[in-house]
Amino acid sequence: MNQGTEPIRVLLVEDSAEDRERLANLLASAQGVRYVLTFAHDHVQAERELARAAHDICLLDYQLGRRTGLEVLDGAAARRFAGPIVVLTGNDNYEIDLAVMKAGAVDFLAKDALTAVLIERVIRYSIRQYADQQQFIYLAEHDQVTGLFNRRVIQERIAKKLAEATERQGAFTVIYFDLDGFKSINDSLGHNIGDRALAMAAERLNDCCGSGVLLGRMGGDEFVAVADEADTVRIEAVLADVLARFRVPVAVREHRLCVTISIGAARYPEDGADAVTLLAHADAAMYAAKRAGRDRFCWFAGIDQPDEAEPVALGNELRQALEREELYLVYQPQFELETGRIVGLEALARWHHPCLGPIAPTRFVALAQARGFIDRFSDWVLSSACCQYLAWRDYGLIDTDVVLAVNVSAERVSSAGLLASVRRLIDERGMPPACLELEFSEAALDLDNRVFDDLLAALKNLGVRVVIDDVGRGRSTIRSLTGRAVDVLKIDLDCLRGVVDNPNDQAMARAIIALGASLGMRVVAEGVENDGQRRFLADNHCGFAQGFYYAPGLSTPDVTELLAGATVPMR
């Protein structure tokens, strides 16, 4: 920083007058930086000052009389403080260091080691790191095309509303929107025009729904709104306005686009008691609106019984497919960017329905969860993948450090059956634990800390590696990962799509790579589709990648051929 820039506002929480004076002198001697200091002498003053939101950074003494800085960090004022907190101590202690970092501090420094240069560097770095982290959280919660909340946040907020509604018997409505004929815009005019059309659609929905409605993009051309309202007349008045607004053509560059919208809605509690069901029923109502001619609105309660029962029938067919061994696995290789060597294989379940054709994994996994046989489905995936891995190893096709990655549903975190299955594969089948990676979605980080941490500790004791998948889709932070037994972070594919030319996507990907490096974790990028993405990852020191650019999910014979060296997908 140079003279003349805005001063840095520092809250100094220190109960020792001598230490306050020393720290003030160090800050006053900094070259080219102006500091405005505010002093707090105890935890009461500290919490009052933190709540004022008038400081850029807080330097917090760990020992405040009979209280500790950890108590301040755990307080509501510190959690809401819009800036970094650096803890200072007269006793350098690893346990204290770990505790305050878990509580949200960005750094932990011994006071007797401080110099003017060091403290200036720490303040500058901490403020920059905090700003990067806030950008990381924003990008992780918002859709990059429309600026609306993303799928993850919508699901979280619905779950929160359900918990609140249980306490006060509150009713609300989930509304599903889908643009009519949007695919033709992307196909004929390209994704740049399509993205602008999506952004304008989001603006229209925002204008019509108002600030009191939670609005998000679920993906593609699908949007969801959650309204604290269950009155039919009021909801229909808002949705009539939405339909009328979308009947007006929109101008994107030189193109005049006519894009109507189909809408479905489901009400809590009559149409569903959980987030998955409410979203599925609103989605079903929206498809009923499309079948009825598009450009219209349907309540879930008003659609025909066969449409309502279709998910039940498909769930029964999935159960039968599992019993008849009609499901199968494909394996997507993971590559080391520097050498092109295969370092891992991710097992992915597939279902080819005899009438409907390929069913999306997200759809049939959700069905398995909803129908109560996710444990059995997951055990089949884990067991089948390990058996095939051992077969490749026995044939000498796999190096001893090549890992097998298997996804684990968040619903299995609290299941004792998962650990039992892993132990059985290790003890009875001879699966090398160091070669088995269990991938947990970023959603698992938001589960009960004790349950998840106990599971991670148990897996660590077995020697199994733990992966956090979809990083960047949700809200994982240094705080939620510090001290946890995690070995690998996987960058979500949505974070890679714009890294060639989109500064926001570039910042997100760099933040995840830096996060993994700072925590000593391996970082794998998934969803690599082109050479520009590969070069970005290599330039930013991401060591490992997978995606269609290298190889899709391959059948067992194709993987066998690849491992034998007959085909080389690297470019």
Coordinates of C-alpha atoms in Angstrom, one line a residue:
M1 CA 0.0 0.0 0.0
N2 CA 1.1 3.6 -0.6
Q3 CA 0.6 6.8 1.4
G4 CA -2.7 8.4 0.5
T5 CA -4.7 5.2 0.3
E6 CA -7.5 4.5 2.8
P7 CA -6.1 3.6 6.2
I8 CA -6.5 0.1 7.6
R9 CA -8.8 0.0 10.6
V10 CA -7.4 -2.3 13.2
L11 CA -9.2 -3.5 16.3
L12 CA -6.6 -4.5 18.9
V13 CA -8.0 -6.6 21.7
E14 CA -5.3 -6.7 24.4
D15 CA -5.6 -6.6 28.2
S16 CA -1.9 -5.6 28.8
A17 CA -1.1 -1.9 28.6
E18 CA 2.5 -2.7 27.9
D19 CA 1.7 -5.1 25.0
R20 CA -0.9 -2.5 23.6
E21 CA 1.8 0.1 23.5
R22 CA 4.4 -2.2 21.9
L23 CA 1.9 -3.3 19.2
A24 CA 0.9 0.2 18.5
N25 CA 4.5 1.3 18.1
L26 CA 5.2 -1.6 15.7
L27 CA 2.2 -0.6 13.6
A28 CA 3.2 3.1 13.7
S29 CA 6.6 2.2 12.3
A30 CA 5.3 0.4 9.3
Q31 CA 6.4 1.9 6.0
G32 CA 3.8 3.1 3.5
V33 CA 0.8 1.9 5.5
R34 CA -1.6 3.9 7.7
Y35 CA -3.3 2.2 10.5
V36 CA -6.2 3.5 12.6
L37 CA -6.3 1.7 15.9
T38 CA -9.2 1.0 18.2
F39 CA -8.4 -0.7 21.6
A40 CA -10.5 -3.2 23.5
H41 CA -9.3 -4.3 27.0
D42 CA -11.5 -7.4 27.6
H43 CA -13.9 -9.8 26.0
V44 CA -16.9 -7.5 26.7
Q45 CA -15.4 -4.5 24.9
A46 CA -14.1 -6.9 22.1
E47 CA -17.6 -8.2 21.4
R48 CA -19.1 -4.7 21.4
E49 CA -16.4 -3.5 18.9
L50 CA -16.7 -6.5 16.7
A51 CA -20.5 -5.9 16.5
R52 CA -20.0 -2.3 15.3
A53 CA -18.5 -3.6 12.0
A54 CA -16.2 -0.6 11.9
H55 CA -12.9 -2.5 11.5
D56 CA -11.0 -4.1 8.7
I57 CA -9.1 -6.6 10.9
C58 CA -9.0 -7.7 14.5
L59 CA -5.8 -8.6 16.4
L60 CA -7.0 -10.7 19.3
D61 CA -4.9 -11.5 22.4
Y62 CA -5.5 -15.2 23.4
Q63 CA -5.4 -14.6 27.1
L64 CA -7.8 -11.9 28.4
G65 CA -7.7 -12.1 32.1
R66 CA -9.7 -15.2 33.1
R67 CA -11.2 -15.4 29.7
T68 CA -9.6 -16.5 26.4
G69 CA -9.8 -15.3 22.9
L70 CA -11.4 -18.6 21.9
E71 CA -14.5 -17.5 23.8
V72 CA -14.6 -14.3 21.8
L73 CA -14.2 -16.3 18.6
D74 CA -17.1 -18.5 19.5
G75 CA -19.3 -15.5 20.2
A76 CA -22.0 -14.3 17.8
A77 CA -20.2 -11.0 17.2
A78 CA -17.1 -12.7 15.9
R79 CA -19.0 -15.0 13.6
R80 CA -20.7 -12.0 12.0
F81 CA -17.6 -9.9 11.8
A82 CA -16.8 -9.0 8.2
G83 CA -13.1 -9.3 8.4
P84 CA -10.2 -11.6 9.4
I85 CA -9.3 -12.2 13.1
V86 CA -5.6 -12.9 13.9
V87 CA -4.9 -14.4 17.4
L88 CA -1.8 -13.3 19.3
T89 CA -0.3 -15.3 22.2
G90 CA 2.5 -15.1 24.6
N91 CA 2.7 -18.9 24.6
D92 CA 3.1 -20.7 21.3
N93 CA 1.1 -23.9 21.6
Y94 CA 0.0 -26.3 18.9
E95 CA -3.3 -27.3 20.5
I96 CA -4.3 -23.6 21.0
D97 CA -3.2 -22.9 17.4
L98 CA -5.5 -25.7 16.1
A99 CA -8.4 -24.7 18.3
V100 CA -8.4 -21.0 17.3
M101 CA -8.0 -21.9 13.6
K102 CA -11.0 -24.2 13.8
A103 CA -12.9 -21.5 15.5
G104 CA -12.4 -19.1 12.6
A105 CA -9.1 -17.3 13.1
V106 CA -7.0 -16.9 10.0
D107 CA -3.6 -16.9 11.8
F108 CA -2.0 -17.5 15.2
L109 CA 1.2 -15.6 16.1
A110 CA 3.6 -15.5 19.1
K111 CA 3.8 -11.9 20.4
D112 CA 7.5 -12.1 21.2
A113 CA 8.3 -12.9 17.6
L114 CA 6.5 -9.9 16.1
T115 CA 8.4 -7.2 14.1
A116 CA 7.0 -4.3 12.2
V117 CA 7.7 -6.1 8.9
L118 CA 6.1 -9.3 10.1
I119 CA 2.9 -7.8 11.5
E120 CA 2.5 -5.6 8.4
R121 CA 2.8 -8.7 6.2
V122 CA 0.4 -10.7 8.3
I123 CA -2.2 -7.9 8.3
R124 CA -1.9 -7.5 4.5
Y125 CA -2.0 -11.2 3.8
S126 CA -4.9 -11.8 6.2
I127 CA -7.1 -9.1 4.7
R128 CA -6.4 -10.4 1.2
Q129 CA -7.0 -14.0 2.2
Y130 CA -10.3 -13.0 3.8
A131 CA -11.4 -11.2 0.7
D132 CA -10.5 -14.2 -1.5
Q133 CA -12.4 -16.5 0.9
Q134 CA -15.5 -14.3 0.7
Q135 CA -15.3 -14.4 -3.1
F136 CA -14.9 -18.2 -2.9
I137 CA -18.0 -18.5 -0.8
Y138 CA -20.0 -16.2 -3.1
L139 CA -19.0 -18.1 -6.2
A140 CA -19.8 -21.4 -4.5
E141 CA -23.3 -20.3 -3.6
H142 CA -24.3 -18.5 -6.8
D143 CA -24.9 -19.5 -10.4
Q144 CA -22.3 -17.8 -12.5
V145 CA -24.6 -17.1 -15.5
T146 CA -27.6 -15.6 -13.8
G147 CA -26.2 -14.5 -10.4
L148 CA -29.0 -16.4 -8.6
F149 CA -28.5 -18.9 -5.9
N150 CA -27.5 -22.4 -7.1
R151 CA -29.1 -25.8 -6.6
R152 CA -27.1 -26.5 -3.4
V153 CA -28.3 -23.3 -1.7
I154 CA -31.9 -23.9 -2.7
Q155 CA -31.9 -27.4 -1.2
E156 CA -30.3 -26.1 2.0
R157 CA -32.8 -23.3 2.4
I158 CA -35.7 -25.7 1.8
A159 CA -34.3 -28.0 4.4
K160 CA -34.0 -25.1 6.8
K161 CA -37.5 -23.9 6.1
L162 CA -38.8 -27.4 6.8
A163 CA -37.2 -27.4 10.2
E164 CA -38.7 -24.0 11.0
A165 CA -42.1 -25.1 9.6
T166 CA -42.1 -28.1 11.9
E167 CA -41.7 -25.8 14.9
R168 CA -44.4 -23.2 13.9
Q169 CA -46.5 -25.2 11.4
G170 CA -45.7 -22.8 8.6
A171 CA -46.7 -23.5 5.1
F172 CA -44.8 -22.6 1.9
T173 CA -44.8 -23.3 -1.8
V174 CA -42.0 -24.7 -4.1
I175 CA -42.3 -23.5 -7.7
Y176 CA -40.5 -25.1 -10.6
F177 CA -39.9 -23.1 -13.9
D178 CA -38.6 -24.4 -17.2
L179 CA -38.1 -22.3 -20.3
D180 CA -40.0 -23.7 -23.4
G181 CA -37.8 -24.5 -26.4
F182 CA -34.7 -23.1 -24.9
K183 CA -32.5 -25.9 -26.3
S184 CA -33.1 -24.6 -29.8
I185 CA -31.5 -21.2 -28.9
N186 CA -28.3 -22.9 -27.7
D187 CA -28.2 -25.2 -30.7
S188 CA -28.9 -22.5 -33.3
L189 CA -27.4 -19.3 -31.9
G190 CA -24.7 -20.7 -29.5
H191 CA -24.1 -20.7 -25.8
N192 CA -23.1 -17.0 -25.5
I193 CA -26.6 -16.0 -26.7
G194 CA -28.1 -18.7 -24.6
D195 CA -26.4 -17.5 -21.5
R196 CA -27.6 -14.0 -22.0
A197 CA -31.1 -15.2 -22.5
L198 CA -30.9 -17.2 -19.2
A199 CA -29.6 -14.0 -17.4
M200 CA -32.6 -12.0 -18.8
A201 CA -35.0 -14.8 -17.8
A202 CA -33.6 -14.6 -14.3
E203 CA -34.1 -10.8 -14.3
R204 CA -37.8 -11.3 -15.3
L205 CA -38.4 -13.9 -12.6
N206 CA -36.8 -11.7 -10.0
D207 CA -39.0 -8.8 -11.0
C208 CA -42.2 -10.8 -10.9
C209 CA -41.5 -12.9 -7.8
G210 CA -40.2 -10.0 -5.7
S211 CA -37.6 -9.8 -3.0
G212 CA -39.5 -11.9 -0.5
V213 CA -39.1 -15.0 -2.6
L214 CA -36.0 -17.3 -2.6
L215 CA -35.0 -17.8 -6.3
G216 CA -32.4 -20.0 -7.8
R217 CA -31.2 -21.8 -10.9
M218 CA -31.2 -25.6 -10.7
G219 CA -29.2 -26.0 -13.9
G220 CA -29.8 -25.8 -17.6
D221 CA -33.0 -23.7 -18.2
E222 CA -34.6 -24.7 -14.9
F223 CA -35.3 -22.4 -12.0
V224 CA -36.9 -22.8 -8.6
A225 CA -38.6 -20.3 -6.3
V226 CA -39.6 -20.9 -2.7
A227 CA -42.3 -18.6 -1.4
D228 CA -43.5 -18.1 2.2
E229 CA -47.0 -18.4 0.9
A230 CA -49.5 -21.2 0.4
D231 CA -52.6 -19.2 -0.6
T232 CA -53.7 -20.4 -4.0
V233 CA -55.1 -17.1 -5.2
R234 CA -51.9 -15.1 -4.3
I235 CA -49.5 -17.7 -5.8
E236 CA -51.6 -17.9 -9.0
A237 CA -51.6 -14.1 -9.4
V238 CA -47.8 -14.0 -9.2
L239 CA -47.5 -16.9 -11.7
A240 CA -50.0 -15.3 -14.1
D241 CA -47.7 -12.3 -14.1
V242 CA -44.7 -14.5 -14.8
L243 CA -46.5 -16.2 -17.8
A244 CA -47.5 -12.8 -19.2
R245 CA -44.0 -11.4 -18.9
F246 CA -42.4 -14.3 -20.7
R247 CA -44.9 -14.1 -23.6
V248 CA -43.2 -10.8 -24.5
P249 CA -40.2 -11.4 -26.9
V250 CA -36.8 -10.5 -25.6
A251 CA -34.0 -8.8 -27.6
V252 CA -30.5 -10.4 -27.3
R253 CA -28.0 -8.5 -29.5
E254 CA -29.6 -8.6 -33.0
H255 CA -31.9 -11.5 -32.2
R256 CA -35.5 -11.3 -31.1
L257 CA -36.3 -14.4 -29.0
C258 CA -39.7 -15.8 -28.1
V259 CA -39.3 -17.9 -25.0
T260 CA -42.3 -18.8 -23.0
I261 CA -42.2 -20.7 -19.7
S262 CA -43.9 -23.7 -18.1
I263 CA -44.5 -23.8 -14.3
G264 CA -45.3 -26.4 -11.7
A265 CA -45.9 -25.9 -7.9
A266 CA -46.1 -28.0 -4.8
R267 CA -47.2 -27.0 -1.3
Y268 CA -45.8 -27.9 2.1
P269 CA -47.1 -29.9 3.9
E270 CA -49.9 -31.4 1.7
D271 CA -47.6 -32.2 -1.3
G272 CA -44.5 -33.4 0.5
A273 CA -42.7 -33.4 3.8
D274 CA -39.1 -33.2 2.7
A275 CA -37.0 -31.2 0.2
V276 CA -36.5 -34.1 -2.3
T277 CA -40.2 -34.8 -2.5
L278 CA -41.3 -31.2 -2.8
L279 CA -38.8 -30.5 -5.6
A280 CA -39.8 -33.7 -7.3
H281 CA -43.5 -33.0 -7.1
A282 CA -43.1 -29.4 -8.3
D283 CA -41.0 -30.8 -11.2
A284 CA -43.7 -33.3 -12.0
A285 CA -46.3 -30.6 -12.1
M286 CA -44.1 -28.5 -14.4
Y287 CA -43.8 -31.4 -16.8
A288 CA -47.6 -31.9 -16.7
A289 CA -47.8 -28.2 -17.8
K290 CA -45.5 -28.9 -20.7
R291 CA -47.5 -32.0 -21.7
A292 CA -50.7 -29.9 -21.6
G293 CA -49.3 -27.5 -24.2
R294 CA -46.5 -25.4 -22.5
D295 CA -46.8 -21.7 -21.5
R296 CA -49.0 -22.6 -18.5
F297 CA -49.0 -23.5 -14.8
C298 CA -50.1 -26.6 -12.9
W299 CA -50.4 -27.4 -9.2
F300 CA -49.1 -30.9 -8.2
A301 CA -52.4 -31.6 -6.6
G302 CA -54.1 -31.1 -10.0
I303 CA -52.1 -33.5 -12.1
D304 CA -53.4 -37.0 -13.1
Q305 CA -52.6 -39.9 -10.8
P306 CA -50.5 -41.8 -13.4
D307 CA -48.1 -38.9 -13.6
E308 CA -47.9 -38.7 -9.8
A309 CA -47.3 -42.5 -9.5
E310 CA -44.6 -42.6 -12.2
P311 CA -41.6 -42.1 -9.8
V312 CA -43.0 -44.9 -7.6
A313 CA -43.1 -47.3 -10.6
L314 CA -39.6 -46.3 -11.7
G315 CA -38.3 -46.9 -8.1
N316 CA -39.8 -50.4 -8.1
E317 CA -38.1 -51.1 -11.5
L318 CA -34.7 -49.9 -10.1
R319 CA -35.1 -52.2 -7.1
Q320 CA -35.8 -55.1 -9.6
A321 CA -32.8 -54.0 -11.8
L322 CA -30.6 -54.2 -8.7
E323 CA -31.9 -57.7 -7.8
R324 CA -31.5 -58.9 -11.4
E325 CA -28.0 -57.4 -11.7
E326 CA -29.0 -55.2 -14.6
L327 CA -27.0 -52.3 -13.4
Y328 CA -23.3 -52.0 -14.4
L329 CA -20.2 -49.9 -13.7
V330 CA -18.0 -47.8 -15.8
Y331 CA -14.6 -46.5 -14.8
Q332 CA -13.2 -43.0 -15.5
P333 CA -9.4 -42.8 -15.3
Q334 CA -7.6 -40.1 -13.4
F335 CA -4.3 -38.8 -14.8
E336 CA -1.3 -37.1 -13.5
L337 CA -1.0 -33.9 -15.5
E338 CA 2.8 -33.8 -15.6
T339 CA 3.4 -37.4 -16.8
G340 CA 0.1 -38.6 -18.3
R341 CA 0.3 -41.6 -16.0
I342 CA -3.0 -43.2 -14.8
V343 CA -3.2 -42.7 -11.0
G344 CA -6.7 -43.6 -10.3
L345 CA -10.0 -45.1 -11.5
E346 CA -13.4 -43.7 -10.4
A347 CA -16.2 -46.3 -10.4
L348 CA -19.5 -44.9 -11.8
A349 CA -22.9 -46.7 -11.7
R350 CA -25.0 -46.9 -14.9
W351 CA -28.6 -48.0 -15.7
H352 CA -29.9 -48.7 -19.2
H353 CA -33.7 -49.0 -18.8
P354 CA -35.2 -51.5 -21.3
C355 CA -37.8 -48.9 -22.4
L356 CA -36.6 -45.5 -21.3
G357 CA -33.0 -46.0 -22.3
P358 CA -30.1 -44.5 -20.2
I359 CA -31.3 -43.1 -16.8
A360 CA -29.2 -40.3 -15.4
P361 CA -27.3 -41.4 -12.3
T362 CA -28.5 -38.4 -10.3
R363 CA -32.1 -39.6 -10.9
F364 CA -31.7 -43.3 -10.0
V365 CA -29.5 -42.6 -7.0
A366 CA -32.2 -40.2 -5.7
L367 CA -34.7 -43.0 -6.3
A368 CA -32.6 -45.4 -4.3
Q369 CA -32.5 -42.9 -1.5
A370 CA -36.2 -42.1 -1.6
R371 CA -37.2 -45.8 -1.7
G372 CA -34.9 -46.8 1.2
F373 CA -32.4 -49.1 -0.5
I374 CA -29.5 -46.8 -0.9
D375 CA -27.4 -48.9 1.5
R376 CA -27.9 -52.0 -0.7
F377 CA -27.2 -50.1 -3.9
S378 CA -24.0 -48.5 -2.4
D379 CA -22.8 -51.8 -1.1
W380 CA -23.2 -53.3 -4.6
V381 CA -21.2 -50.5 -6.2
L382 CA -18.4 -50.7 -3.6
S383 CA -18.2 -54.5 -3.7
S384 CA -18.3 -54.8 -7.5
A385 CA -15.7 -52.0 -8.0
C386 CA -13.3 -53.6 -5.5
C387 CA -13.6 -57.0 -7.0
Q388 CA -12.8 -55.7 -10.5
Y389 CA -9.9 -53.6 -9.2
L390 CA -8.5 -56.7 -7.5
A391 CA -8.9 -58.7 -10.8
W392 CA -6.9 -56.0 -12.7
R393 CA -4.2 -56.1 -9.9
D394 CA -4.0 -59.9 -10.0
Y395 CA -3.4 -59.7 -13.8
G396 CA -0.5 -57.2 -13.1
L397 CA -2.3 -54.3 -14.9
I398 CA -2.4 -51.8 -12.1
D399 CA 0.6 -50.1 -10.4
T400 CA 0.6 -50.4 -6.6
D401 CA -0.2 -46.7 -6.1
V402 CA -3.2 -46.5 -8.4
V403 CA -6.3 -45.8 -6.4
L404 CA -10.0 -46.9 -6.8
A405 CA -12.4 -44.1 -6.1
V406 CA -16.0 -44.9 -5.1
N407 CA -18.7 -42.3 -4.3
V408 CA -20.6 -42.5 -1.0
S409 CA -24.0 -41.0 -0.5
A410 CA -24.3 -38.4 2.3
E411 CA -27.1 -40.5 3.7
R412 CA -24.6 -43.3 4.5
V413 CA -22.4 -41.1 6.8
S414 CA -24.4 -42.2 9.8
S415 CA -24.8 -45.8 8.7
A416 CA -22.8 -48.4 10.6
G417 CA -23.1 -50.6 7.5
L418 CA -20.6 -48.5 5.5
L419 CA -17.7 -49.3 7.9
A420 CA -18.7 -52.9 8.1
S421 CA -18.7 -53.2 4.3
V422 CA -15.3 -51.5 4.0
R423 CA -13.8 -53.8 6.7
R424 CA -15.2 -56.9 5.0
L425 CA -13.6 -55.9 1.7
I426 CA -10.3 -55.3 3.4
D427 CA -10.3 -58.4 5.6
E428 CA -12.1 -60.9 3.4
R429 CA -11.4 -59.7 -0.2
G430 CA -7.9 -58.3 0.4
M431 CA -8.6 -54.8 -0.9
P432 CA -5.5 -52.7 -0.1
P433 CA -7.0 -49.9 2.1
A434 CA -4.4 -47.3 0.9
C435 CA -5.7 -47.9 -2.7
L436 CA -9.4 -47.3 -1.8
E437 CA -10.7 -43.7 -1.9
L438 CA -14.2 -43.0 -0.6
E439 CA -15.7 -39.8 -2.1
F440 CA -18.1 -37.8 0.0
S441 CA -20.0 -34.9 -1.5
E442 CA -19.3 -31.5 -0.2
A443 CA -22.7 -31.7 1.4
A444 CA -21.3 -34.1 4.0
L445 CA -19.3 -31.2 5.5
D446 CA -22.6 -29.7 6.6
L447 CA -23.8 -32.8 8.4
D448 CA -23.4 -33.3 12.2
N449 CA -19.7 -32.7 12.8
R450 CA -19.3 -35.4 15.4
V451 CA -20.9 -38.1 13.3
F452 CA -18.9 -37.2 10.2
D453 CA -15.7 -36.7 12.0
D454 CA -16.1 -40.1 13.8
L455 CA -16.6 -41.8 10.4
L456 CA -13.5 -40.1 8.9
A457 CA -11.4 -41.1 12.0
A458 CA -12.6 -44.7 11.6
L459 CA -11.8 -44.8 7.9
K460 CA -8.4 -43.3 8.7
N461 CA -7.7 -46.0 11.2
L462 CA -8.5 -48.6 8.5
G463 CA -6.0 -46.8 6.2
V464 CA -8.7 -45.8 3.7
R465 CA -8.3 -42.4 1.9
V466 CA -11.1 -39.8 2.1
V467 CA -12.0 -37.5 -0.7
I468 CA -14.3 -34.4 -0.7
D469 CA -16.1 -34.3 -4.0
D470 CA -17.9 -31.4 -5.8
V471 CA -15.7 -28.7 -4.1
G472 CA -16.9 -25.4 -5.4
R473 CA -20.5 -26.4 -5.7
G474 CA -21.3 -25.8 -2.1
R475 CA -19.7 -23.8 0.7
S476 CA -16.6 -25.7 1.9
T477 CA -14.1 -23.4 3.6
I478 CA -10.8 -23.6 5.4
R479 CA -12.7 -23.7 8.7
S480 CA -14.8 -26.7 7.7
L481 CA -11.8 -28.7 6.4
T482 CA -9.1 -27.8 9.0
G483 CA -8.3 -30.7 11.2
R484 CA -10.4 -33.2 9.3
A485 CA -9.0 -36.5 8.1
V486 CA -9.3 -35.6 4.4
D487 CA -6.8 -36.6 1.8
V488 CA -8.1 -35.3 -1.5
L489 CA -10.2 -32.4 -2.8
K490 CA -12.0 -32.7 -6.2
I491 CA -12.8 -29.5 -8.1
D492 CA -16.4 -29.6 -9.3
L493 CA -16.8 -29.6 -13.0
D494 CA -18.9 -26.5 -13.0
C495 CA -15.9 -24.6 -11.7
L496 CA -13.9 -25.5 -14.8
R497 CA -16.3 -24.6 -17.6
G498 CA -15.2 -20.9 -17.8
V499 CA -11.6 -21.1 -16.6
V500 CA -10.3 -20.3 -20.1
D501 CA -11.9 -16.8 -20.3
N502 CA -14.1 -16.2 -17.2
P503 CA -12.3 -14.3 -14.3
N504 CA -14.8 -15.5 -11.8
D505 CA -14.4 -19.2 -12.7
Q506 CA -10.6 -18.7 -12.8
A507 CA -10.7 -17.2 -9.3
M508 CA -12.8 -20.1 -8.0
A509 CA -10.6 -22.8 -9.4
R510 CA -7.4 -21.1 -8.1
A511 CA -8.9 -20.7 -4.7
I512 CA -9.7 -24.4 -4.5
I513 CA -6.2 -25.4 -5.7
A514 CA -4.7 -23.0 -3.1
L515 CA -7.0 -24.3 -0.4
G516 CA -5.9 -27.9 -1.1
A517 CA -2.2 -26.9 -1.1
S518 CA -2.5 -25.0 2.1
L519 CA -4.1 -28.0 3.9
G520 CA -1.7 -30.5 2.4
M521 CA -4.3 -32.3 0.3
R522 CA -4.1 -33.6 -3.2
V523 CA -6.3 -31.7 -5.7
V524 CA -8.0 -33.5 -8.6
A525 CA -10.0 -31.5 -11.3
E526 CA -12.9 -33.4 -12.7
G527 CA -14.8 -32.6 -15.9
V528 CA -11.8 -31.5 -18.0
E529 CA -13.1 -31.2 -21.5
N530 CA -10.6 -29.2 -23.6
D531 CA -6.9 -28.3 -23.8
G532 CA -7.5 -24.8 -22.5
Q533 CA -8.8 -26.2 -19.2
R534 CA -5.8 -28.6 -19.1
R535 CA -3.3 -25.8 -19.6
F536 CA -5.0 -23.6 -16.9
L537 CA -4.8 -26.5 -14.4
A538 CA -1.1 -27.2 -15.3
D539 CA -0.2 -23.5 -15.1
N540 CA -1.9 -23.2 -11.6
H541 CA -0.2 -26.3 -10.2
C542 CA -3.2 -28.7 -10.1
G543 CA -1.5 -32.1 -10.3
F544 CA -4.3 -34.4 -11.3
A545 CA -7.3 -34.4 -13.6
Q546 CA -10.1 -36.5 -15.2
G547 CA -12.7 -35.8 -17.8
F548 CA -13.8 -36.4 -21.4
Y549 CA -10.7 -34.6 -22.7
Y550 CA -8.7 -37.7 -21.5
A551 CA -11.3 -40.5 -21.3
P552 CA -15.0 -40.9 -20.6
G553 CA -16.4 -43.5 -18.2
L554 CA -15.1 -46.7 -19.9
S555 CA -16.5 -50.2 -19.8
T556 CA -14.5 -53.0 -18.1
P557 CA -13.0 -54.3 -21.3
D558 CA -12.0 -50.8 -22.5
V559 CA -10.3 -50.1 -19.2
T560 CA -8.5 -53.4 -19.4
E561 CA -7.2 -52.5 -22.8
L562 CA -6.2 -49.0 -21.6
L563 CA -4.3 -50.4 -18.6
A564 CA -2.6 -52.9 -20.9
G565 CA -1.2 -50.0 -22.9
A566 CA -3.1 -50.8 -26.1
T567 CA -4.7 -47.3 -26.2
V568 CA -3.4 -44.0 -24.9
P569 CA -6.1 -41.2 -24.6
M570 CA -3.6 -38.5 -23.4
R571 CA -3.0 -35.6 -25.8

